[in-house]
Amino acid sequence: MLPAEPLLRWAGAVLILLAGAGLGRWGRQRLRRRVELLRGLGQGLLVLEQAMTYGSLPLAAALAQAAEAAGSGSFLFAETACLLEQRQGRTAGQAWLSALAVLAPLLDRETRSILQQPAAGLGWSDSAHQARSLELCRLRLAAQEEQALIEEGRCAKLWPAFGWGGSAVLILFLL
Amino acid sequence: MDSAYAQVLAYLPPELRERLAELDEGRQCGLEEVRLRCGCPVQLRFTEGEAFLTARGRLSSQAAEAPSLSPEELRRAVLLLTGSSLYALEEELRRGYLTLPGGHRVGLAGHAVLEAGAVRTLRDVSSLNIRLARPHRGGAGQLLPQLRDGQGSVYQTLILSPPRAGKTTLLRELARMLADGEGGPPLQVGLVDERSELAALKDGQPQLSVGLRCDVLDGCPKAEGLMMLLRSMSPQVLICDEIGRPEDAAALAEAGHAGVKVIATAHGRDEQELRNRPVLGPLLEAGCFQRLVVLSRRNGPGTVERVYAPC
C-alpha cells in the first residue's frame, strides 16, 4: 500500500462531504428560487395589468414596465417586449410564448400551463377583458407561490440534512 | 423601396409583406390604399385604377386569381397594426380609425359594441383600409396665390372634395408653405391634427413636413383644438381637416371673430351639396368662408377644379 493512500481516502471523504453539502444547499436554493420566480412573475403580471388598464400604455411599453417590477421573472416580460418591438410579424401572443419557451426549463408543467393561458388573447380585447385574463393568471400563480412556500418551509431543512447525512453515510460505506 | 410603402409594410403580417414587396417601385409609389377584408382577396387601389394581389405578389383584375384573406390572417394584421394593444385604442376603435407612425390612416369596420345607444368600441374587425400618407411638395404652389388676400394673410378658405381627392395632402402642403413663407410673408400657423395624419407627430416631432412656424395640436378634437390654439399660441392662420360637426362650426365662427383666418376641409362634391348640409350650409350663408376650393381626381388626386368666392 502506498503511503499516500490514507491521505487520498481522507481527501476523497472531504470531497464527498463537500459535494453532499453543496447538493443540500442547491436543493434548498432551488426551492427558494422557485418561490422568488413565482412571486416575481406575479408582480410583473400585476404591473402589466395596471399599465394596460390604468395607464393605457401600448403593450410593448407596458411589458417593459412589468419587466422592471418582476425581479427574477423579468425575462418573460422583457423578452416579449423586445420581440414585439422588433416588428418581425409576431403577435403579442406569439412573442409571449417564444419568451416562455426560453424560461420553460425553470418552470414546472403547471406553472407553464398557467403562463401559457394569457397568450391567446394578449392585446386582443378591451382593457376590462385583458385585466380579467391577467388577474386570473396572477391568482393561479399566487396559489402556486403559496404551495411553493409551504414546500420550501417543509423541505428547507431537509435538503441540507439530506446532503450532509447522505454524504456521511456514503463515506462510512466507502471507508 | 418607396419610404411610405416601406413604413406601412412593417406593420403587416410577414406573408402579406412578402407578397407586397414583389410590386415594382412604380406601382409602390402609386399605391394609395391597401384594403383587407375577411374572406376576400387583398385589394390595392392606385392613383390609376385598382387590382387584387395574387399569391405571387402580382396584380390581377380578377378576384378569382387572388387568394382570400382568412379570419386568422386578418386578426393577425389587426394585432400587428395596433401593436397588440387594442385595449389602449378604444377611442380610436370607437371613431373607426387609427393612425400609424408616418400619418398613414387605418380605417376599421366590424361589429360595433354599443353602450347607451352610442358606439363604445369595435370588435370582430372584418375590414381594414390602410391609406398611405405621402407628402407632395409643390402641389399647392399654384393654388396659394389665389388664397392670399393681398394684406399679408390669407382668405378664410374651405377645401371641398369627395374622399380620396387629396384634401389632406393639399392642406398639409398649404400649412408648410404658409409657415415657411413661400410665395408671401411667413405666417404663424396653428394646426389641429385630430387624426394625427397631417403632421404625424412622433415624440413631439412632425414626421411629415408642416413648416417652420407651425404649432401642431395632435389627437385633439377639432373644435376644442381650434380654441386651445387660439388662446395659447397666437396663430395667424388655423388649419384643420374635415369639419362637419356643430361644435366645429361654432369654433370656426369664434376664430373668425377673433381675426384669425381658418383653412379647413370638408367632404362634398360642390357648393350646392355643401349648402344642403345642416352644419356647413349655415356657415356658408353667414359668409364664414371667403374662398371655396373644389378638388377632384380628374387628373389624379389634388386636381384643383375651381377656386372662387362663394356668393
XYZ file of C-alpha atoms in Angstrom:
486
model
C 0.000 0.000 0.000
C 1.276 3.457 -0.924
C 1.799 5.908 1.967
C -0.366 8.463 0.160
C -3.413 6.204 0.155
C -4.860 7.208 3.564
C -4.399 10.808 2.622
C -6.252 10.258 -0.631
C -9.029 8.469 1.222
C -9.452 11.370 3.576
C -9.286 13.855 0.749
C -11.962 11.830 -1.060
C -14.094 11.787 2.077
C -13.822 15.573 2.419
C -14.784 15.982 -1.236
C -17.830 13.720 -0.820
C -18.813 15.684 2.269
C -18.489 18.969 0.423
C -20.424 17.604 -2.562
C -23.186 16.431 -0.230
C -23.312 19.825 1.478
C -23.385 21.500 -1.930
C -26.234 19.232 -3.023
C -28.196 20.128 0.086
C -27.594 23.797 -0.440
C -28.570 23.535 -4.112
C -31.815 21.812 -3.188
C -32.691 24.500 -0.639
C -31.857 27.308 -3.053
C -33.881 25.686 -5.791
C -36.953 25.830 -3.565
C -36.242 29.441 -2.658
C -35.651 30.439 -6.279
C -38.951 28.889 -7.302
C -40.771 30.983 -4.702
C -38.932 34.118 -5.855
C -39.636 33.379 -9.512
C -43.345 32.846 -8.897
C -43.508 35.999 -6.776
C -41.665 37.990 -9.456
C -43.944 36.718 -12.211
C -46.994 37.621 -10.120
C -45.676 41.128 -9.500
C -44.872 41.525 -13.186
C -48.395 40.461 -14.125
C -49.860 42.938 -11.654
C -47.807 45.814 -13.074
C -48.645 44.690 -16.617
C -52.342 44.684 -15.761
C -52.136 48.163 -14.237
C -50.057 49.587 -17.079
C -52.549 48.219 -19.590
C -55.766 49.173 -17.829
C -54.984 52.369 -15.929
C -52.007 53.597 -17.932
C -53.410 52.553 -21.336
C -49.802 52.029 -22.391
C -49.085 50.198 -25.637
C -48.288 46.584 -24.869
C -44.546 46.806 -25.523
C -44.217 49.724 -23.088
C -46.456 48.014 -20.522
C -44.326 44.860 -20.743
C -41.146 46.888 -20.268
C -42.629 48.400 -17.090
C -43.663 44.950 -15.897
C -40.137 43.658 -16.509
C -38.753 46.285 -14.139
C -41.047 45.096 -11.353
C -40.797 41.369 -11.980
C -37.482 40.622 -10.289
C -36.332 37.158 -11.218
C -39.346 36.798 -13.556
C -38.358 39.847 -15.593
C -37.066 37.819 -18.543
C -40.550 36.813 -19.674
C -41.775 40.415 -19.872
C -38.565 41.961 -21.196
C -38.121 39.339 -23.911
C -41.762 39.619 -25.018
C -41.415 43.417 -25.222
C -38.192 43.044 -27.172
C -39.726 40.597 -29.663
C -42.723 42.874 -30.154
C -40.554 45.899 -30.811
C -38.531 44.034 -33.420
C -41.649 44.141 -35.634
C -40.897 40.860 -37.361
C -44.532 39.988 -37.729
C -45.012 38.338 -34.336
C -48.229 38.980 -32.482
C -48.094 39.549 -28.726
C -49.283 36.005 -28.075
C -46.536 34.531 -30.262
C -43.886 36.721 -28.643
C -45.117 35.739 -25.159
C -44.957 32.032 -25.993
C -41.475 32.385 -27.526
C -40.206 34.074 -24.364
C -41.953 31.487 -22.199
C -40.266 28.679 -24.135
C -36.857 30.067 -23.104
C -37.985 30.278 -19.487
C -39.605 26.823 -19.574
C -36.712 24.801 -18.038
C -37.102 26.847 -14.860
C -40.816 26.178 -14.587
C -42.848 23.112 -13.719
C -45.568 21.930 -16.067
C -48.447 23.516 -14.197
C -46.806 26.932 -13.986
C -46.021 26.759 -17.708
C -49.613 25.933 -18.436
C -50.833 28.855 -16.287
C -48.488 31.265 -18.065
C -49.495 29.995 -21.490
C -53.099 30.990 -20.946
C -52.909 34.777 -21.379
C -51.051 34.349 -24.695
C -54.172 33.537 -26.707
C -55.850 36.907 -26.198
C -52.962 39.141 -25.198
C -53.652 42.634 -26.526
C -56.690 41.453 -28.463
C -59.632 42.825 -26.486
C -60.743 45.748 -24.361
C -58.994 46.646 -21.143
C -61.628 45.024 -18.891
C -61.157 41.675 -20.609
C -57.379 41.986 -20.569
C -57.461 42.786 -16.860
C -59.655 39.734 -16.125
C -57.383 37.426 -18.077
C -54.219 38.691 -16.368
C -55.849 38.680 -12.940
C -56.907 35.059 -13.365
C -53.360 34.129 -14.314
C -52.000 36.081 -11.362
C -54.361 34.406 -8.888
C -53.407 30.961 -10.119
C -49.731 31.890 -9.860
C -50.332 33.155 -6.324
C -51.780 29.744 -5.421
C -48.672 28.138 -6.898
C -46.499 30.502 -4.897
C -48.343 29.567 -1.713
C -47.749 25.890 -2.393
C -44.104 26.571 -3.168
C -43.759 28.458 0.134
C -45.244 25.530 2.073
C -42.907 23.169 0.257
C -39.968 25.425 0.995
C -40.881 25.560 4.691
C -41.183 21.792 4.797
C -38.053 20.913 2.858
C -35.728 23.842 3.579
C -34.040 21.979 6.421
C -34.467 18.577 4.886
C -32.217 19.245 1.916
C -29.080 20.284 3.864
C -29.672 17.418 6.297
C -30.029 15.046 3.375
C -26.829 16.439 1.828
C -24.734 16.140 4.956
C -26.273 12.866 6.128
C -26.170 11.224 2.714
C -22.538 12.110 2.193
C -21.619 10.901 5.699
C -23.320 7.556 5.071
C -21.533 7.255 1.736
C -18.165 7.994 3.351
C -18.741 5.389 6.064
C -19.708 2.869 3.418
C -16.655 3.583 1.271
C -14.178 3.715 4.127
C -38.423 50.908 -51.905
C -40.789 53.882 -51.575
C -40.495 55.125 -47.970
C -44.227 55.440 -47.214
C -44.706 51.970 -48.658
C -41.891 50.553 -46.515
C -43.365 52.170 -43.384
C -46.723 50.516 -43.941
C -45.228 47.149 -44.873
C -43.526 46.954 -41.475
C -46.971 46.713 -39.865
C -48.304 43.870 -41.981
C -48.070 40.103 -41.426
C -44.904 38.613 -42.995
C -46.755 36.605 -45.678
C -48.601 39.672 -46.911
C -45.453 41.783 -46.567
C -43.548 39.401 -48.842
C -46.260 39.483 -51.485
C -46.481 43.264 -51.427
C -42.699 43.605 -51.599
C -42.862 41.997 -55.061
C -44.576 45.060 -56.556
C -42.347 47.162 -58.762
C -41.349 50.586 -57.483
C -43.577 52.481 -59.888
C -46.595 50.649 -58.550
C -45.442 51.142 -54.968
C -45.276 54.915 -55.473
C -48.761 54.968 -56.972
C -50.360 52.900 -54.227
C -52.980 54.822 -52.265
C -54.846 52.166 -50.320
C -54.465 48.567 -49.184
C -57.835 47.048 -48.374
C -58.049 43.880 -46.330
C -61.403 42.169 -45.923
C -62.122 38.915 -44.178
C -62.767 36.160 -46.751
C -61.890 38.416 -49.706
C -58.704 38.954 -51.730
C -56.383 41.811 -50.871
C -57.442 44.835 -52.890
C -54.961 47.542 -53.852
C -56.093 50.959 -55.039
C -53.652 53.007 -57.065
C -53.714 56.555 -58.356
C -54.813 54.932 -61.585
C -57.197 52.041 -61.050
C -57.204 49.085 -58.704
C -56.155 45.434 -58.618
C -56.157 42.313 -56.479
C -52.964 40.848 -55.075
C -52.168 37.306 -56.208
C -50.319 34.679 -54.154
C -47.077 35.523 -56.005
C -47.368 39.234 -55.409
C -48.611 40.020 -58.914
C -51.559 42.231 -59.719
C -54.731 40.924 -61.246
C -58.047 42.449 -62.162
C -59.700 39.078 -61.496
C -60.603 38.470 -57.867
C -60.646 34.713 -58.515
C -56.890 34.758 -59.207
C -56.080 36.181 -55.787
C -56.240 34.185 -52.528
C -58.745 35.242 -49.923
C -57.711 36.562 -46.558
C -58.576 34.157 -43.734
C -60.053 35.401 -40.432
C -56.779 34.441 -38.709
C -54.713 36.480 -41.206
C -56.953 39.500 -40.711
C -56.778 39.091 -36.919
C -53.011 38.988 -37.157
C -52.963 42.095 -39.321
C -55.107 43.937 -36.769
C -52.782 42.868 -33.939
C -49.692 43.996 -35.823
C -51.223 47.299 -36.904
C -52.266 48.048 -33.327
C -49.036 46.804 -31.723
C -51.191 44.161 -29.995
C -52.711 46.976 -27.965
C -56.386 47.074 -28.848
C -57.225 47.816 -25.200
C -55.274 51.085 -25.460
C -57.017 52.153 -28.663
C -60.620 52.127 -27.522
C -61.166 55.753 -28.506
C -59.649 55.118 -31.948
C -61.774 51.994 -32.384
C -64.842 53.954 -31.351
C -64.073 56.511 -34.058
C -63.323 53.768 -36.571
C -59.732 54.564 -37.460
C -56.250 54.686 -36.098
C -53.113 56.377 -37.386
C -49.782 54.672 -37.862
C -46.451 56.437 -37.394
C -45.891 58.350 -40.618
C -49.509 59.547 -40.733
C -50.914 56.501 -42.541
C -54.539 56.106 -41.593
C -56.087 52.692 -40.970
C -59.868 52.602 -41.219
C -61.635 49.742 -39.460
C -65.044 48.138 -39.801
C -66.512 45.286 -37.812
C -69.054 44.676 -35.091
C -69.941 47.864 -33.241
C -70.414 47.459 -29.497
C -72.996 49.911 -28.233
C -73.369 51.481 -24.826
C -76.356 53.693 -24.074
C -77.058 53.870 -27.798
C -73.592 55.140 -28.727
C -70.709 53.192 -30.217
C -68.345 52.199 -27.403
C -65.874 50.196 -29.447
C -65.471 47.842 -32.386
C -64.869 44.129 -32.132
C -64.590 41.287 -34.650
C -62.894 43.590 -37.140
C -63.880 42.485 -40.638
C -62.269 45.116 -42.879
C -59.218 47.298 -42.854
C -58.411 50.160 -45.171
C -54.809 51.313 -44.956
C -54.341 54.705 -46.613
C -50.790 55.679 -47.355
C -49.820 59.252 -46.489
C -47.361 60.852 -48.882
C -46.078 64.398 -48.868
C -46.397 66.062 -52.283
C -44.097 69.052 -52.306
C -45.188 71.890 -54.550
C -48.735 70.606 -55.036
C -50.204 73.757 -53.550
C -47.857 76.163 -55.337
C -50.377 77.247 -57.946
C -53.242 77.416 -55.509
C -51.719 79.506 -52.727
C -51.506 82.852 -54.631
C -55.262 82.633 -55.106
C -55.751 82.247 -51.353
C -53.541 85.193 -50.354
C -55.623 88.257 -49.505
C -53.028 90.845 -50.545
C -52.701 92.115 -46.986
C -50.139 89.637 -45.798
C -52.652 86.998 -44.782
C -54.998 84.503 -46.412
C -58.724 84.254 -47.037
C -60.974 82.114 -44.863
C -60.919 79.016 -47.041
C -62.818 75.773 -47.284
C -61.400 72.984 -49.432
C -64.078 70.724 -50.735
C -63.952 67.293 -52.373
C -65.210 63.729 -52.156
C -62.956 61.260 -50.266
C -59.570 60.364 -51.824
C -59.265 63.558 -53.833
C -56.223 64.887 -51.974
C -57.686 67.293 -49.402
C -55.408 66.260 -46.551
C -52.272 66.304 -48.697
C -53.123 69.749 -50.064
C -53.888 71.058 -46.590
C -50.550 69.822 -45.239
C -48.739 71.441 -48.133
C -50.574 74.749 -47.615
C -49.625 74.678 -43.929
C -45.987 74.132 -44.826
C -45.883 76.869 -47.453
C -47.589 79.427 -45.201
C -45.366 78.562 -42.239
C -42.225 78.682 -44.378
C -43.243 81.914 -46.070
C -43.309 80.550 -49.594
C -44.875 82.972 -52.047
C -45.552 85.596 -49.375
C -44.727 86.649 -45.836
C -44.433 83.764 -43.369
C -47.367 83.242 -41.022
C -47.746 81.647 -37.608
C -49.781 78.539 -38.320
C -51.774 76.552 -35.782
C -52.586 73.043 -36.979
C -55.224 70.882 -35.292
C -54.366 67.319 -36.273
C -57.181 65.302 -34.739
C -56.318 62.117 -36.637
C -52.540 62.510 -36.488
C -52.324 62.327 -40.271
C -51.476 65.913 -41.184
C -48.207 66.212 -39.269
C -47.944 62.671 -37.822
C -46.262 63.814 -34.615
C -43.921 61.322 -33.002
C -42.209 62.238 -29.753
C -43.306 65.813 -30.397
C -41.698 65.988 -33.829
C -43.683 66.122 -37.078
C -42.821 63.231 -39.370
C -44.442 64.995 -42.305
C -43.193 68.472 -43.055
C -45.574 71.226 -41.953
C -43.164 74.160 -41.924
C -41.005 76.154 -39.550
C -43.697 78.295 -37.947
C -46.324 75.658 -37.408
C -47.653 74.609 -33.984
C -49.311 71.210 -34.058
C -52.007 70.096 -31.649
C -52.154 66.346 -32.137
C -55.018 63.985 -31.404
C -57.279 66.767 -30.161
C -60.906 67.183 -31.247
C -61.062 69.985 -33.808
C -63.407 72.376 -32.049
C -61.540 72.169 -28.765
C -58.184 72.248 -30.530
C -59.023 75.396 -32.504
C -59.974 77.182 -29.286
C -56.904 75.925 -27.453
C -54.542 77.111 -30.185
C -56.386 80.402 -30.469
C -55.943 81.062 -26.750
C -52.443 79.749 -26.287
C -50.364 80.048 -29.467
C -51.456 83.376 -31.086
C -51.797 81.908 -34.564
C -52.387 83.988 -37.678
C -53.859 81.024 -39.533
C -55.616 77.986 -38.112
C -55.739 74.816 -40.166
C -57.852 71.720 -39.586
C -59.114 68.770 -41.572
C -62.654 67.562 -42.241
C -65.015 69.792 -40.361
C -68.680 68.899 -40.143
C -69.885 68.771 -36.549
C -71.889 71.601 -34.938
C -69.102 72.320 -32.451
C -66.645 72.672 -35.355
C -68.848 75.328 -36.902
C -69.036 77.242 -33.622
C -65.247 77.122 -33.249
C -64.737 78.351 -36.838
C -67.080 81.251 -36.249
C -65.296 82.099 -33.000
C -61.893 82.061 -34.710
C -63.254 84.292 -37.456
C -64.472 86.810 -34.881
C -61.015 86.763 -33.276
C -59.465 87.879 -36.563
C -57.691 84.583 -37.186
C -58.011 83.070 -40.624
C -59.041 79.438 -40.954
C -58.317 76.963 -43.715
C -60.357 73.795 -43.382
C -61.563 70.894 -45.488
C -64.915 69.181 -45.809
C -66.399 66.286 -47.726
C -68.610 67.330 -50.615
C -68.733 67.431 -54.394
C -69.701 71.062 -54.890
C -71.071 74.161 -53.205
C -74.650 73.067 -53.651
C -74.016 69.832 -51.803
C -72.347 71.828 -49.061
C -75.287 74.193 -48.733
C -77.577 71.216 -48.137
C -75.582 70.088 -45.125
C -77.102 71.144 -41.807
C -73.870 72.401 -40.233
C -71.860 73.731 -43.162
C -74.818 75.262 -45.044
C -75.457 77.976 -42.422
C -71.719 78.729 -42.250
C -71.689 79.439 -45.972
C -74.853 81.513 -45.659
C -73.224 83.545 -42.916
C -70.262 84.288 -45.195
C -67.839 82.450 -42.982
C -65.717 81.385 -45.970
C -64.210 83.852 -48.423
C -62.837 81.206 -50.765
C -64.019 77.769 -51.788
C -61.575 75.351 -53.387
C -63.131 72.408 -55.192
C -60.913 69.368 -55.763
C -61.382 66.239 -57.842
C -59.385 63.255 -59.088
C -59.868 64.175 -62.736
C -56.111 64.474 -63.336
C -55.095 62.494 -60.280
C -55.634 63.324 -56.597
C -55.466 67.026 -55.772
C -56.765 68.328 -59.107
C -57.998 71.867 -58.400
C -61.278 72.311 -60.278
C -62.300 75.755 -59.043
C -61.233 78.467 -56.653
C -63.842 81.133 -56.083
C -65.630 83.358 -53.611
C -68.962 81.786 -52.666
C -71.940 84.017 -53.301
